[in-house]
């Protein structure tokens, strides 16, 4: 019911009373209370209408491009962040990241992130096979590439160990004795990307998280209809910016690119998505993962 009709119905008995009759104070108070309620309803409706435009959906008319572009971050190739500050200082011990993953569905995004981290930090890398797995392709056993001659542990900044194991989804532990495992490729990718020390505003952070979830749960695991919808959304976003969120590579691009590769949707991708995929593949960490897909 339109609010003006609602108002008329509520106030009708009071507004049509005989002007000569003495006004009952209780009726006056009721009328005043009704008007105050309607005023608050109008204000609430306006607030809800405003908020609805800010929710990013395929049909939303709120353009966050300008907000994202003002959230400028340094490229990933700059000097490394302070790992002691981010992860806590542990005197005399190398910080170790240990990831369990199933070789039947390798978490490609974590391999890309490993390569990016190696560009920034001195990483002690290792690949092992758990007894729960009968065999692992040679390419996955060498997924970190040829390891240079190892130096003493204390000369490295971070340990990164990948164990091929029969697990339903990737699991990660950092500081094994004290930390519960982080599960899921998207969640681990977020953690690893945070080691670059990038800082984003609330809008950018939310969009990055949204794209990561969309890539994992719809692009990688969703129906063909869901995948088609995601590709259209990606095409629209990449028509405005070079990367999915702004003008710099984020974890959203890494996870989405890997999801496209593993689902076989890359060849059916629209023009802007194809251009973006080539930009990803021009970066060494992505091209090295391409070899695993052949």
GROMACS .gro file of C-alpha atoms in nm:
model
  294
    1UNK     CA    1   0.000   0.000   0.000
    2UNK     CA    2   0.142   0.346  -0.089
    3UNK     CA    3   0.257   0.530   0.218
    4UNK     CA    4   0.035   0.836   0.152
    5UNK     CA    5  -0.277   0.614   0.148
    6UNK     CA    6  -0.154   0.443   0.462
    7UNK     CA    7  -0.119   0.785   0.623
    8UNK     CA    8  -0.469   0.895   0.516
    9UNK     CA    9  -0.631   0.579   0.654
   10UNK     CA   10  -0.455   0.614   0.984
   11UNK     CA   11  -0.540   0.980   1.026
   12UNK     CA   12  -0.886   0.985   0.866
   13UNK     CA   13  -1.087   0.938   1.187
   14UNK     CA   14  -0.896   1.218   1.352
   15UNK     CA   15  -0.881   1.468   1.066
   16UNK     CA   16  -1.258   1.461   0.991
   17UNK     CA   17  -1.382   1.532   1.341
   18UNK     CA   18  -1.609   1.829   1.403
   19UNK     CA   19  -1.395   2.142   1.452
   20UNK     CA   20  -1.647   2.271   1.707
   21UNK     CA   21  -1.596   1.967   1.928
   22UNK     CA   22  -1.343   1.989   2.201
   23UNK     CA   23  -1.029   1.797   2.104
   24UNK     CA   24  -0.950   1.506   2.329
   25UNK     CA   25  -0.582   1.535   2.440
   26UNK     CA   26  -0.537   1.160   2.407
   27UNK     CA   27  -0.648   1.175   2.041
   28UNK     CA   28  -0.412   1.463   1.980
   29UNK     CA   29  -0.127   1.258   2.125
   30UNK     CA   30  -0.224   0.959   1.909
   31UNK     CA   31  -0.225   1.170   1.593
   32UNK     CA   32   0.114   1.316   1.679
   33UNK     CA   33   0.250   0.967   1.743
   34UNK     CA   34   0.118   0.843   1.408
   35UNK     CA   35   0.287   1.127   1.224
   36UNK     CA   36   0.616   1.054   1.398
   37UNK     CA   37   0.595   0.685   1.301
   38UNK     CA   38   0.529   0.773   0.935
   39UNK     CA   39   0.820   1.016   0.935
   40UNK     CA   40   1.052   0.745   1.064
   41UNK     CA   41   0.921   0.497   0.806
   42UNK     CA   42   0.998   0.742   0.526
   43UNK     CA   43   1.349   0.795   0.662
   44UNK     CA   44   1.406   0.420   0.692
   45UNK     CA   45   1.283   0.361   0.336
   46UNK     CA   46   1.524   0.625   0.204
   47UNK     CA   47   1.814   0.466   0.391
   48UNK     CA   48   1.731   0.118   0.259
   49UNK     CA   49   1.700   0.250  -0.098
   50UNK     CA   50   2.041   0.409  -0.066
   51UNK     CA   51   2.207   0.098   0.074
   52UNK     CA   52   2.055  -0.128  -0.192
   53UNK     CA   53   2.236   0.068  -0.461
   54UNK     CA   54   2.569   0.003  -0.291
   55UNK     CA   55   2.542  -0.376  -0.296
   56UNK     CA   56   2.738  -0.509  -0.591
   57UNK     CA   57   2.515  -0.740  -0.792
   58UNK     CA   58   2.505  -0.794  -1.170
   59UNK     CA   59   2.223  -0.538  -1.189
   60UNK     CA   60   2.359  -0.283  -0.943
   61UNK     CA   61   2.395   0.074  -1.067
   62UNK     CA   62   2.659   0.176  -0.813
   63UNK     CA   63   2.997   0.216  -0.982
   64UNK     CA   64   3.288   0.157  -0.744
   65UNK     CA   65   3.556   0.204  -1.012
   66UNK     CA   66   3.653   0.549  -0.888
   67UNK     CA   67   3.679   0.429  -0.529
   68UNK     CA   68   3.902   0.139  -0.633
   69UNK     CA   69   4.127   0.357  -0.848
   70UNK     CA   70   4.195   0.592  -0.559
   71UNK     CA   71   4.307   0.294  -0.350
   72UNK     CA   72   4.656   0.286  -0.496
   73UNK     CA   73   4.890   0.009  -0.379
   74UNK     CA   74   5.253  -0.050  -0.460
   75UNK     CA   75   5.326  -0.322  -0.719
   76UNK     CA   76   5.418  -0.667  -0.589
   77UNK     CA   77   5.773  -0.634  -0.723
   78UNK     CA   78   5.874  -0.380  -0.459
   79UNK     CA   79   6.077  -0.452  -0.146
   80UNK     CA   80   5.946  -0.728   0.080
   81UNK     CA   81   5.735  -0.655   0.383
   82UNK     CA   82   5.848  -0.719   0.739
   83UNK     CA   83   5.758  -1.084   0.799
   84UNK     CA   84   5.843  -1.056   1.168
   85UNK     CA   85   5.589  -0.777   1.199
   86UNK     CA   86   5.316  -0.971   1.014
   87UNK     CA   87   5.379  -1.321   1.145
   88UNK     CA   88   5.542  -1.258   1.481
   89UNK     CA   89   5.909  -1.290   1.566
   90UNK     CA   90   6.035  -1.633   1.662
   91UNK     CA   91   6.400  -1.603   1.757
   92UNK     CA   92   6.624  -1.868   1.614
   93UNK     CA   93   6.348  -2.048   1.416
   94UNK     CA   94   6.249  -2.036   1.051
   95UNK     CA   95   5.881  -1.957   0.994
   96UNK     CA   96   5.730  -2.259   0.819
   97UNK     CA   97   5.423  -2.281   0.599
   98UNK     CA   98   5.308  -2.641   0.544
   99UNK     CA   99   5.032  -2.717   0.291
  100UNK     CA  100   4.858  -3.051   0.234
  101UNK     CA  101   4.694  -3.083  -0.109
  102UNK     CA  102   4.543  -3.358  -0.320
  103UNK     CA  103   4.737  -3.428  -0.642
  104UNK     CA  104   4.413  -3.518  -0.822
  105UNK     CA  105   4.312  -3.150  -0.804
  106UNK     CA  106   4.627  -2.944  -0.750
  107UNK     CA  107   4.567  -2.595  -0.606
  108UNK     CA  108   4.721  -2.397  -0.891
  109UNK     CA  109   4.670  -2.061  -0.724
  110UNK     CA  110   4.896  -2.166  -0.436
  111UNK     CA  111   5.170  -2.257  -0.683
  112UNK     CA  112   5.141  -1.916  -0.850
  113UNK     CA  113   5.160  -1.748  -0.510
  114UNK     CA  114   5.464  -1.956  -0.417
  115UNK     CA  115   5.643  -1.827  -0.728
  116UNK     CA  116   5.545  -1.468  -0.647
  117UNK     CA  117   5.669  -1.506  -0.288
  118UNK     CA  118   6.001  -1.640  -0.417
  119UNK     CA  119   6.041  -1.316  -0.612
  120UNK     CA  120   6.000  -1.119  -0.291
  121UNK     CA  121   6.156  -1.335  -0.018
  122UNK     CA  122   6.423  -1.597   0.028
  123UNK     CA  123   6.212  -1.915   0.044
  124UNK     CA  124   6.319  -2.263   0.151
  125UNK     CA  125   6.090  -2.478  -0.067
  126UNK     CA  126   6.020  -2.850  -0.044
  127UNK     CA  127   5.775  -3.101  -0.195
  128UNK     CA  128   5.690  -3.435  -0.029
  129UNK     CA  129   5.447  -3.721  -0.086
  130UNK     CA  130   5.234  -3.863   0.196
  131UNK     CA  131   5.183  -4.237   0.233
  132UNK     CA  132   4.809  -4.192   0.165
  133UNK     CA  133   4.891  -4.119  -0.201
  134UNK     CA  134   5.007  -4.406  -0.420
  135UNK     CA  135   5.160  -4.204  -0.702
  136UNK     CA  136   5.216  -3.841  -0.798
  137UNK     CA  137   5.296  -3.717  -1.150
  138UNK     CA  138   5.657  -3.611  -1.196
  139UNK     CA  139   5.547  -3.260  -1.291
  140UNK     CA  140   5.380  -3.213  -0.951
  141UNK     CA  141   5.683  -3.347  -0.767
  142UNK     CA  142   5.884  -3.075  -0.942
  143UNK     CA  143   5.612  -2.808  -0.927
  144UNK     CA  144   5.849  -2.569  -0.746
  145UNK     CA  145   6.104  -2.604  -1.022
  146UNK     CA  146   6.464  -2.704  -0.986
  147UNK     CA  147   6.580  -2.612  -0.638
  148UNK     CA  148   6.910  -2.433  -0.609
  149UNK     CA  149   7.175  -2.564  -0.373
  150UNK     CA  150   7.031  -2.533  -0.026
  151UNK     CA  151   7.185  -2.302   0.228
  152UNK     CA  152   7.163  -2.319   0.609
  153UNK     CA  153   6.806  -2.275   0.731
  154UNK     CA  154   6.879  -1.957   0.918
  155UNK     CA  155   6.966  -1.782   0.590
  156UNK     CA  156   6.609  -1.816   0.461
  157UNK     CA  157   6.318  -1.586   0.546
  158UNK     CA  158   6.037  -1.838   0.509
  159UNK     CA  159   5.986  -2.213   0.475
  160UNK     CA  160   5.726  -2.338   0.223
  161UNK     CA  161   5.653  -2.711   0.222
  162UNK     CA  162   5.392  -2.877  -0.001
  163UNK     CA  163   5.280  -3.231   0.085
  164UNK     CA  164   5.077  -3.423  -0.170
  165UNK     CA  165   4.823  -3.605   0.045
  166UNK     CA  166   4.478  -3.763   0.016
  167UNK     CA  167   4.276  -3.473   0.161
  168UNK     CA  168   3.930  -3.346   0.051
  169UNK     CA  169   4.055  -2.987   0.024
  170UNK     CA  170   4.384  -2.805   0.072
  171UNK     CA  171   4.494  -2.751   0.432
  172UNK     CA  172   4.760  -2.514   0.561
  173UNK     CA  173   4.940  -2.485   0.892
  174UNK     CA  174   5.170  -2.208   0.996
  175UNK     CA  175   5.358  -2.234   1.325
  176UNK     CA  176   5.240  -2.594   1.351
  177UNK     CA  177   5.238  -2.626   1.729
  178UNK     CA  178   5.007  -2.334   1.796
  179UNK     CA  179   4.780  -2.287   1.494
  180UNK     CA  180   4.463  -2.458   1.379
  181UNK     CA  181   4.474  -2.544   1.007
  182UNK     CA  182   4.335  -2.307   0.745
  183UNK     CA  183   4.121  -2.503   0.497
  184UNK     CA  184   4.021  -2.429   0.141
  185UNK     CA  185   4.224  -2.300  -0.152
  186UNK     CA  186   4.066  -1.953  -0.139
  187UNK     CA  187   4.141  -1.903   0.230
  188UNK     CA  188   4.501  -2.020   0.197
  189UNK     CA  189   4.548  -1.796  -0.107
  190UNK     CA  190   4.427  -1.496   0.094
  191UNK     CA  191   4.677  -1.576   0.371
  192UNK     CA  192   4.969  -1.614   0.130
  193UNK     CA  193   4.884  -1.294  -0.057
  194UNK     CA  194   4.869  -1.104   0.273
  195UNK     CA  195   5.242  -1.173   0.312
  196UNK     CA  196   5.308  -0.911   0.044
  197UNK     CA  197   5.189  -0.649   0.293
  198UNK     CA  198   4.938  -0.486   0.057
  199UNK     CA  199   4.684  -0.256   0.226
  200UNK     CA  200   4.339  -0.192   0.077
  201UNK     CA  201   4.040   0.019   0.173
  202UNK     CA  202   3.716  -0.149   0.283
  203UNK     CA  203   3.550  -0.143  -0.061
  204UNK     CA  204   3.853  -0.289  -0.242
  205UNK     CA  205   3.904  -0.559   0.023
  206UNK     CA  206   3.538  -0.661   0.001
  207UNK     CA  207   3.547  -0.685  -0.379
  208UNK     CA  208   3.867  -0.892  -0.371
  209UNK     CA  209   3.711  -1.136  -0.122
  210UNK     CA  210   3.393  -1.152  -0.329
  211UNK     CA  211   3.584  -1.242  -0.648
  212UNK     CA  212   3.787  -1.508  -0.468
  213UNK     CA  213   3.469  -1.674  -0.336
  214UNK     CA  214   3.301  -1.642  -0.676
  215UNK     CA  215   3.598  -1.805  -0.849
  216UNK     CA  216   3.607  -2.100  -0.608
  217UNK     CA  217   3.237  -2.169  -0.550
  218UNK     CA  218   3.083  -2.067  -0.884
  219UNK     CA  219   3.351  -2.062  -1.152
  220UNK     CA  220   3.532  -2.372  -1.031
  221UNK     CA  221   3.256  -2.571  -0.858
  222UNK     CA  222   2.933  -2.423  -0.996
  223UNK     CA  223   2.695  -2.527  -1.273
  224UNK     CA  224   2.744  -2.426  -1.637
  225UNK     CA  225   2.482  -2.155  -1.587
  226UNK     CA  226   2.672  -2.014  -1.289
  227UNK     CA  227   3.000  -2.022  -1.479
  228UNK     CA  228   2.843  -1.832  -1.768
  229UNK     CA  229   2.713  -1.564  -1.530
  230UNK     CA  230   3.057  -1.526  -1.369
  231UNK     CA  231   3.227  -1.489  -1.708
  232UNK     CA  232   2.983  -1.212  -1.801
  233UNK     CA  233   3.048  -1.035  -1.471
  234UNK     CA  234   3.423  -1.069  -1.520
  235UNK     CA  235   3.397  -0.932  -1.873
  236UNK     CA  236   3.207  -0.627  -1.746
  237UNK     CA  237   3.459  -0.561  -1.466
  238UNK     CA  238   3.758  -0.603  -1.697
  239UNK     CA  239   3.604  -0.355  -1.938
  240UNK     CA  240   3.667  -0.086  -1.674
  241UNK     CA  241   4.000  -0.186  -1.521
  242UNK     CA  242   4.304  -0.389  -1.628
  243UNK     CA  243   4.261  -0.635  -1.342
  244UNK     CA  244   3.952  -0.766  -1.166
  245UNK     CA  245   3.985  -0.513  -0.884
  246UNK     CA  246   4.169  -0.197  -0.985
  247UNK     CA  247   4.492  -0.148  -1.175
  248UNK     CA  248   4.717  -0.392  -0.990
  249UNK     CA  249   4.724  -0.771  -0.969
  250UNK     CA  250   4.547  -0.908  -0.661
  251UNK     CA  251   4.474  -1.254  -0.521
  252UNK     CA  252   4.135  -1.232  -0.698
  253UNK     CA  253   4.310  -1.243  -1.039
  254UNK     CA  254   4.529  -1.535  -0.935
  255UNK     CA  255   4.244  -1.752  -0.803
  256UNK     CA  256   4.009  -1.666  -1.093
  257UNK     CA  257   4.272  -1.736  -1.361
  258UNK     CA  258   4.355  -2.073  -1.205
  259UNK     CA  259   3.986  -2.163  -1.178
  260UNK     CA  260   3.939  -2.089  -1.549
  261UNK     CA  261   4.233  -2.310  -1.638
  262UNK     CA  262   4.111  -2.605  -1.431
  263UNK     CA  263   3.750  -2.593  -1.548
  264UNK     CA  264   3.830  -2.568  -1.918
  265UNK     CA  265   3.630  -2.244  -1.948
  266UNK     CA  266   3.923  -2.041  -2.080
  267UNK     CA  267   3.849  -2.100  -2.449
  268UNK     CA  268   3.488  -1.986  -2.410
  269UNK     CA  269   3.579  -1.666  -2.226
  270UNK     CA  270   3.462  -1.330  -2.375
  271UNK     CA  271   3.700  -1.069  -2.520
  272UNK     CA  272   3.793  -0.872  -2.207
  273UNK     CA  273   3.852  -1.192  -2.013
  274UNK     CA  274   4.075  -1.329  -2.290
  275UNK     CA  275   4.283  -1.011  -2.286
  276UNK     CA  276   4.315  -1.029  -1.907
  277UNK     CA  277   4.420  -1.395  -1.924
  278UNK     CA  278   4.704  -1.303  -2.160
  279UNK     CA  279   4.816  -1.033  -1.917
  280UNK     CA  280   4.831  -1.298  -1.644
  281UNK     CA  281   5.021  -1.542  -1.862
  282UNK     CA  282   5.281  -1.278  -1.947
  283UNK     CA  283   5.388  -1.293  -1.581
  284UNK     CA  284   5.644  -1.564  -1.505
  285UNK     CA  285   5.460  -1.723  -1.206
  286UNK     CA  286   5.157  -1.791  -1.427
  287UNK     CA  287   5.353  -1.921  -1.725
  288UNK     CA  288   5.537  -2.169  -1.502
  289UNK     CA  289   5.203  -2.313  -1.384
  290UNK     CA  290   5.091  -2.341  -1.748
  291UNK     CA  291   5.349  -2.618  -1.790
  292UNK     CA  292   5.160  -2.831  -1.536
  293UNK     CA  293   4.845  -2.816  -1.749
  294UNK     CA  294   5.006  -2.962  -2.060
   0.00000   0.00000   0.00000
